[in-house]
PDB file of C-alpha atoms in Angstrom:
ATOM      1  CA  MET A 819     -36.101  -5.061 -76.714  1.00  0.00           C
ATOM      2  CA  SER A 820     -35.362  -6.059 -73.139  1.00  0.00           C
ATOM      3  CA  PRO A 821     -31.892  -5.560 -71.704  1.00  0.00           C
ATOM      4  CA  GLN A 822     -31.304  -9.285 -71.437  1.00  0.00           C
ATOM      5  CA  ALA A 823     -32.355  -9.867 -75.016  1.00  0.00           C
ATOM      6  CA  ALA A 824     -30.011  -7.078 -76.127  1.00  0.00           C
ATOM      7  CA  LYS A 825     -27.081  -8.760 -74.321  1.00  0.00           C
ATOM      8  CA  THR A 826     -27.909 -12.136 -75.856  1.00  0.00           C
ATOM      9  CA  SER A 827     -28.148 -10.547 -79.318  1.00  0.00           C
ATOM     10  CA  SER A 828     -24.760  -8.858 -78.905  1.00  0.00           C
ATOM     11  CA  ARG A 829     -23.165 -12.147 -77.822  1.00  0.00           C
ATOM     12  CA  LEU A 830     -24.601 -13.933 -80.803  1.00  0.00           C
ATOM     13  CA  GLN A 831     -23.158 -11.269 -83.059  1.00  0.00           C
ATOM     14  CA  SER A 832     -19.758 -11.665 -81.392  1.00  0.00           C
ATOM     15  CA  GLY A 833     -19.624 -15.266 -82.544  1.00  0.00           C
ATOM     16  CA  MET A 834     -20.798 -17.162 -79.453  1.00  0.00           C
ATOM     17  CA  THR A 835     -23.246 -20.005 -79.813  1.00  0.00           C
ATOM     18  CA  LEU A 836     -26.445 -20.319 -77.855  1.00  0.00           C
ATOM     19  CA  THR A 837     -24.948 -23.249 -75.928  1.00  0.00           C
ATOM     20  CA  GLN A 838     -22.007 -21.108 -74.863  1.00  0.00           C
ATOM     21  CA  ILE A 839     -24.325 -18.283 -73.881  1.00  0.00           C
ATOM     22  CA  TYR A 840     -26.508 -20.726 -71.945  1.00  0.00           C
ATOM     23  CA  SER A 841     -23.384 -22.128 -70.209  1.00  0.00           C
ATOM     24  CA  LEU A 842     -22.436 -18.566 -69.157  1.00  0.00           C
ATOM     25  CA  TYR A 843     -26.006 -18.039 -67.949  1.00  0.00           C
ATOM     26  CA  VAL A 844     -25.947 -21.269 -65.880  1.00  0.00           C
ATOM     27  CA  GLU A 845     -22.525 -20.351 -64.474  1.00  0.00           C
ATOM     28  CA  ALA A 846     -23.732 -16.857 -63.550  1.00  0.00           C
ATOM     29  CA  THR A 847     -26.903 -18.321 -62.016  1.00  0.00           C
ATOM     30  CA  ASP A 848     -24.819 -20.808 -59.990  1.00  0.00           C
ATOM     31  CA  ASP A 849     -22.507 -17.996 -58.795  1.00  0.00           C
ATOM     32  CA  LEU A 850     -25.558 -15.945 -57.865  1.00  0.00           C
ATOM     33  CA  GLN A 851     -27.074 -18.866 -55.942  1.00  0.00           C
ATOM     34  CA  ASN A 852     -23.754 -19.526 -54.181  1.00  0.00           C
ATOM     35  CA  GLN A 853     -23.570 -15.849 -53.168  1.00  0.00           C
ATOM     36  CA  LYS A 854     -27.158 -15.963 -51.890  1.00  0.00           C
ATOM     37  CA  ASP A 855     -26.411 -19.159 -49.939  1.00  0.00           C
ATOM     38  CA  GLU A 856     -23.256 -17.560 -48.480  1.00  0.00           C
ATOM     39  CA  ASN A 857     -25.207 -14.414 -47.570  1.00  0.00           C
ATOM     40  CA  GLU A 858     -27.899 -16.553 -45.908  1.00  0.00           C
ATOM     41  CA  ARG A 859     -25.299 -18.550 -43.981  1.00  0.00           C
ATOM     42  CA  LEU A 860     -23.523 -15.339 -42.842  1.00  0.00           C
ATOM     43  CA  SER A 861     -26.853 -13.765 -41.963  1.00  0.00           C
ATOM     44  CA  ILE A 862     -27.770 -16.767 -39.800  1.00  0.00           C
ATOM     45  CA  ARG A 863     -24.332 -16.694 -38.156  1.00  0.00           C
ATOM     46  CA  LEU A 864     -24.644 -12.961 -37.512  1.00  0.00           C
ATOM     47  CA  ASN A 865     -28.101 -13.505 -35.997  1.00  0.00           C
ATOM     48  CA  HIS A 866     -26.654 -16.173 -33.673  1.00  0.00           C
ATOM     49  CA  ILE A 867     -23.876 -13.826 -32.627  1.00  0.00           C
ATOM     50  CA  MET A 868     -26.372 -11.020 -31.997  1.00  0.00           C
ATOM     51  CA  GLN A 869     -28.565 -13.394 -29.957  1.00  0.00           C
ATOM     52  CA  ASP A 870     -25.550 -14.477 -27.898  1.00  0.00           C
ATOM     53  CA  LEU A 871     -24.662 -10.839 -27.267  1.00  0.00           C
ATOM     54  CA  ARG A 872     -28.239 -10.057 -26.203  1.00  0.00           C
ATOM     55  CA  GLU A 873     -28.229 -13.033 -23.835  1.00  0.00           C
ATOM     56  CA  LYS A 874     -24.846 -12.118 -22.390  1.00  0.00           C
ATOM     57  CA  GLN A 875     -25.538  -8.405 -22.117  1.00  0.00           C
ATOM     58  CA  PRO A 876     -26.645  -8.534 -18.431  1.00  0.00           C
ATOM     59  CA  LEU A 877     -23.545 -10.565 -17.583  1.00  0.00           C
ATOM     60  CA  MET A 878     -21.321  -8.157 -19.485  1.00  0.00           C
ATOM     61  CA  GLN A 879     -22.958  -5.187 -17.752  1.00  0.00           C
ATOM     62  CA  GLU A 880     -22.421  -6.876 -14.377  1.00  0.00           C
ATOM     63  CA  MET A 881     -18.793  -7.519 -15.276  1.00  0.00           C
ATOM     64  CA  GLN A 882     -18.399  -3.880 -16.311  1.00  0.00           C
ATOM     65  CA  ARG A 883     -19.930  -2.741 -13.018  1.00  0.00           C
ATOM     66  CA  GLU A 884     -17.642  -5.068 -11.055  1.00  0.00           C
ATOM     67  CA  TYR A 885     -14.656  -3.815 -13.017  1.00  0.00           C
ATOM     68  CA  ALA A 886     -15.541  -0.197 -12.241  1.00  0.00           C
ATOM     69  CA  GLU A 887     -16.037  -1.096  -8.568  1.00  0.00           C
ATOM     70  CA  THR A 888     -12.717  -2.942  -8.541  1.00  0.00           C
ATOM     71  CA  LEU A 889     -10.996   0.122  -9.961  1.00  0.00           C
ATOM     72  CA  LYS A 890     -12.515   2.273  -7.207  1.00  0.00           C
ATOM     73  CA  ILE A 891     -11.470  -0.217  -4.528  1.00  0.00           C
ATOM     74  CA  ASN A 892      -7.991  -0.403  -6.017  1.00  0.00           C
ATOM     75  CA  GLU A 893      -7.719   3.378  -5.976  1.00  0.00           C
ATOM     76  CA  HIS A 894      -8.942   3.491  -2.370  1.00  0.00           C
ATOM     77  CA  LEU A 895      -6.490   0.781  -1.311  1.00  0.00           C
ATOM     78  CA  SER A 896      -3.648   2.535  -3.121  1.00  0.00           C
ATOM     79  CA  THR A 897      -4.443   5.739  -1.257  1.00  0.00           C
ATOM     80  CA  LYS A 898      -4.698   3.829   2.012  1.00  0.00           C
ATOM     81  CA  LEU A 899      -1.367   2.111   1.323  1.00  0.00           C
ATOM     82  CA  GLU A 900       0.282   5.443   0.596  1.00  0.00           C
ATOM     83  CA  THR A 901      -1.131   6.881   3.816  1.00  0.00           C
ATOM     84  CA  SER A 902       0.014   3.830   5.754  1.00  0.00           C
ATOM     85  CA  LEU A 903       3.504   4.084   4.292  1.00  0.00           C
ATOM     86  CA  LEU A 904       3.696   7.751   5.290  1.00  0.00           C
ATOM     87  CA  GLU A 905       2.454   6.911   8.780  1.00  0.00           C
ATOM     88  CA  CYS A 906       4.958   4.056   9.017  1.00  0.00           C
ATOM     89  CA  GLU A 907       7.767   6.402   8.048  1.00  0.00           C
ATOM     90  CA  LYS A 908       6.572   8.925  10.629  1.00  0.00           C
ATOM     91  CA  LEU A 909       6.454   6.220  13.309  1.00  0.00           C
ATOM     92  CA  ARG A 910       9.967   5.079  12.366  1.00  0.00           C
ATOM     93  CA  GLU A 911      11.197   8.636  12.751  1.00  0.00           C
ATOM     94  CA  GLU A 912       9.455   8.885  16.120  1.00  0.00           C
ATOM     95  CA  ALA A 913      10.983   5.560  17.177  1.00  0.00           C
ATOM     96  CA  ASP A 914      14.436   6.757  16.109  1.00  0.00           C
ATOM     97  CA  ASN A 915      13.900   9.982  18.064  1.00  0.00           C
ATOM     98  CA  ALA A 916      12.744   7.974  21.087  1.00  0.00           C
ATOM     99  CA  VAL A 917      15.857   5.784  20.895  1.00  0.00           C
ATOM    100  CA  ARG A 918      18.066   8.880  20.660  1.00  0.00           C
ATOM    101  CA  ASP A 919      16.233  10.444  23.602  1.00  0.00           C
ATOM    102  CA  THR A 920      16.587   7.212  25.576  1.00  0.00           C
ATOM    103  CA  HIS A 921      20.333   7.158  24.971  1.00  0.00           C
ATOM    104  CA  HIS A 922      20.556  10.838  25.904  1.00  0.00           C
ATOM    105  CA  PHE A 923      18.566  10.342  29.121  1.00  0.00           C
ATOM    106  CA  LYS A 924      20.606   7.254  30.052  1.00  0.00           C
ATOM    107  CA  ARG A 925      23.794   9.278  29.673  1.00  0.00           C
ATOM    108  CA  GLU A 926      22.215  12.131  31.614  1.00  0.00           C
ATOM    109  CA  ASN A 927      21.018   9.722  34.316  1.00  0.00           C
ATOM    110  CA  HIS A 928      24.489   8.173  34.561  1.00  0.00           C
ATOM    111  CA  ARG A 929      26.036  11.627  34.842  1.00  0.00           C
ATOM    112  CA  LEU A 930      23.528  12.660  37.529  1.00  0.00           C
ATOM    113  CA  GLU A 931      24.103   9.420  39.465  1.00  0.00           C
ATOM    114  CA  GLY A 932      27.841  10.212  39.405  1.00  0.00           C
ATOM    115  CA  ASN A 933      27.106  13.751  40.612  1.00  0.00           C
ATOM    116  CA  ASN A 934      24.858  12.299  43.332  1.00  0.00           C
ATOM    117  CA  ARG A 935      27.656   9.954  44.502  1.00  0.00           C
ATOM    118  CA  ASP A 936      30.130  12.835  44.491  1.00  0.00           C
ATOM    119  CA  LEU A 937      27.763  15.134  46.404  1.00  0.00           C
ATOM    120  CA  SER A 938      26.912  12.336  48.862  1.00  0.00           C
ATOM    121  CA  HIS A 939      30.599  11.816  49.532  1.00  0.00           C
ATOM    122  CA  GLN A 940      31.091  15.556  49.943  1.00  0.00           C
ATOM    123  CA  VAL A 941      28.197  15.702  52.444  1.00  0.00           C
ATOM    124  CA  ARG A 942      29.693  12.818  54.443  1.00  0.00           C
ATOM    125  CA  VAL A 943      33.062  14.541  54.515  1.00  0.00           C
ATOM    126  CA  LEU A 944      31.480  17.854  55.521  1.00  0.00           C
ATOM    127  CA  VAL A 945      29.396  16.178  58.237  1.00  0.00           C
ATOM    128  CA  GLN A 946      32.514  14.451  59.536  1.00  0.00           C
ATOM    129  CA  GLU A 947      34.388  17.761  59.534  1.00  0.00           C
ATOM    130  CA  VAL A 948      31.519  19.477  61.393  1.00  0.00           C
ATOM    131  CA  GLU A 949      31.428  16.676  63.964  1.00  0.00           C
ATOM    132  CA  GLU A 950      35.188  16.909  64.416  1.00  0.00           C
ATOM    133  CA  ALA A 951      34.899  20.681  64.754  1.00  0.00           C
ATOM    134  CA  ARG A 952      32.286  20.241  67.536  1.00  0.00           C
ATOM    135  CA  GLY A 953      34.657  18.227  69.519  1.00  0.00           C
ATOM    136  CA  GLY A 954      34.616  14.822  67.975  1.00  0.00           C
ATOM    137  CA  LEU A 955      31.303  13.647  69.366  1.00  0.00           C
ATOM    138  CA  GLY A 956      30.277  10.548  67.458  1.00  0.00           C
ATOM    139  CA  SER A 957      32.317  11.364  64.398  1.00  0.00           C
ATOM    140  CA  THR A 958      33.307   7.778  63.849  1.00  0.00           C
ATOM    141  CA  SER A 959      29.877   6.376  64.533  1.00  0.00           C
ATOM    142  CA  VAL A 960      27.832   8.532  62.110  1.00  0.00           C
ATOM    143  CA  ALA A 961      30.106   9.574  59.255  1.00  0.00           C
ATOM    144  CA  GLY A 962      32.460   6.617  59.591  1.00  0.00           C
ATOM    145  CA  GLY A 963      29.532   4.210  59.750  1.00  0.00           C
ATOM    146  CA  LEU A 964      28.260   5.500  56.431  1.00  0.00           C
ATOM    147  CA  ALA A 965      31.705   5.346  54.844  1.00  0.00           C
ATOM    148  CA  GLU A 966      32.527   1.901  56.205  1.00  0.00           C
ATOM    149  CA  SER A 967      29.243   0.299  55.224  1.00  0.00           C
ATOM    150  CA  GLY A 968      29.788   1.303  51.597  1.00  0.00           C
ATOM    151  CA  ALA A 969      26.067   1.975  51.339  1.00  0.00           C
ATOM    152  CA  GLU A 970      25.093   4.250  48.518  1.00  0.00           C
ATOM    153  CA  VAL A 971      23.254   7.294  49.748  1.00  0.00           C
ATOM    154  CA  SER A 972      20.503   8.299  47.389  1.00  0.00           C
ATOM    155  CA  SER A 973      18.521  10.839  49.401  1.00  0.00           C
ATOM    156  CA  SER A 974      19.147  13.581  51.876  1.00  0.00           C
ATOM    157  CA  ASP A 975      16.880  11.866  54.449  1.00  0.00           C
ATOM    158  CA  GLU A 976      19.394   9.032  54.756  1.00  0.00           C
ATOM    159  CA  VAL A 977      22.254  11.443  55.422  1.00  0.00           C
ATOM    160  CA  ILE A 978      20.537  13.805  57.803  1.00  0.00           C
ATOM    161  CA  SER A 979      19.829  12.359  61.230  1.00  0.00           C
ATOM    162  CA  SER A 980      19.161  13.871  64.651  1.00  0.00           C
ATOM    163  CA  ARG A 981      22.879  14.169  65.301  1.00  0.00           C
ATOM    164  CA  LEU A 982      23.769  15.859  62.013  1.00  0.00           C
ATOM    165  CA  VAL A 983      23.798  19.542  61.228  1.00  0.00           C
ATOM    166  CA  THR A 984      21.097  20.696  58.870  1.00  0.00           C
ATOM    167  CA  PHE A 985      21.534  23.622  56.516  1.00  0.00           C
ATOM    168  CA  ARG A 986      18.693  26.046  56.051  1.00  0.00           C
TER     169      ARG A 986
END
């Protein structure tokens, strides 16, 4: 006896009628058909998805390549930014040092200008004393002329003239 006939025979012995067995058979056949239809529908949907993926594969590969390139560019720019920040910091330090040096040299220049004025005055006084020691020849015209004019003497050439004593 076939397996299906054996099942039908056992159902008949359990007290089910042929109509009830046929109803179960129709219900099982309908469920089977519904499952097949659902499988077919899902299979078609899966095929559409696979086709879409195949069509979009070059685009996705291009996007992946662009993404990888973007990551490389980002890494390069990050490195460049870091280098630029370090260079900027170095330049700021150099600028700060230059400002400090400028202030130092301005103070030094001011001090040297004061020393120059003091030494110029000392030279005028010494020249006047030498002229007075020689007998007063032109002491008021050379040394007094420099003192009266109030002119700042900035070089030895302005102080030394043909009438002045030179030190060697």
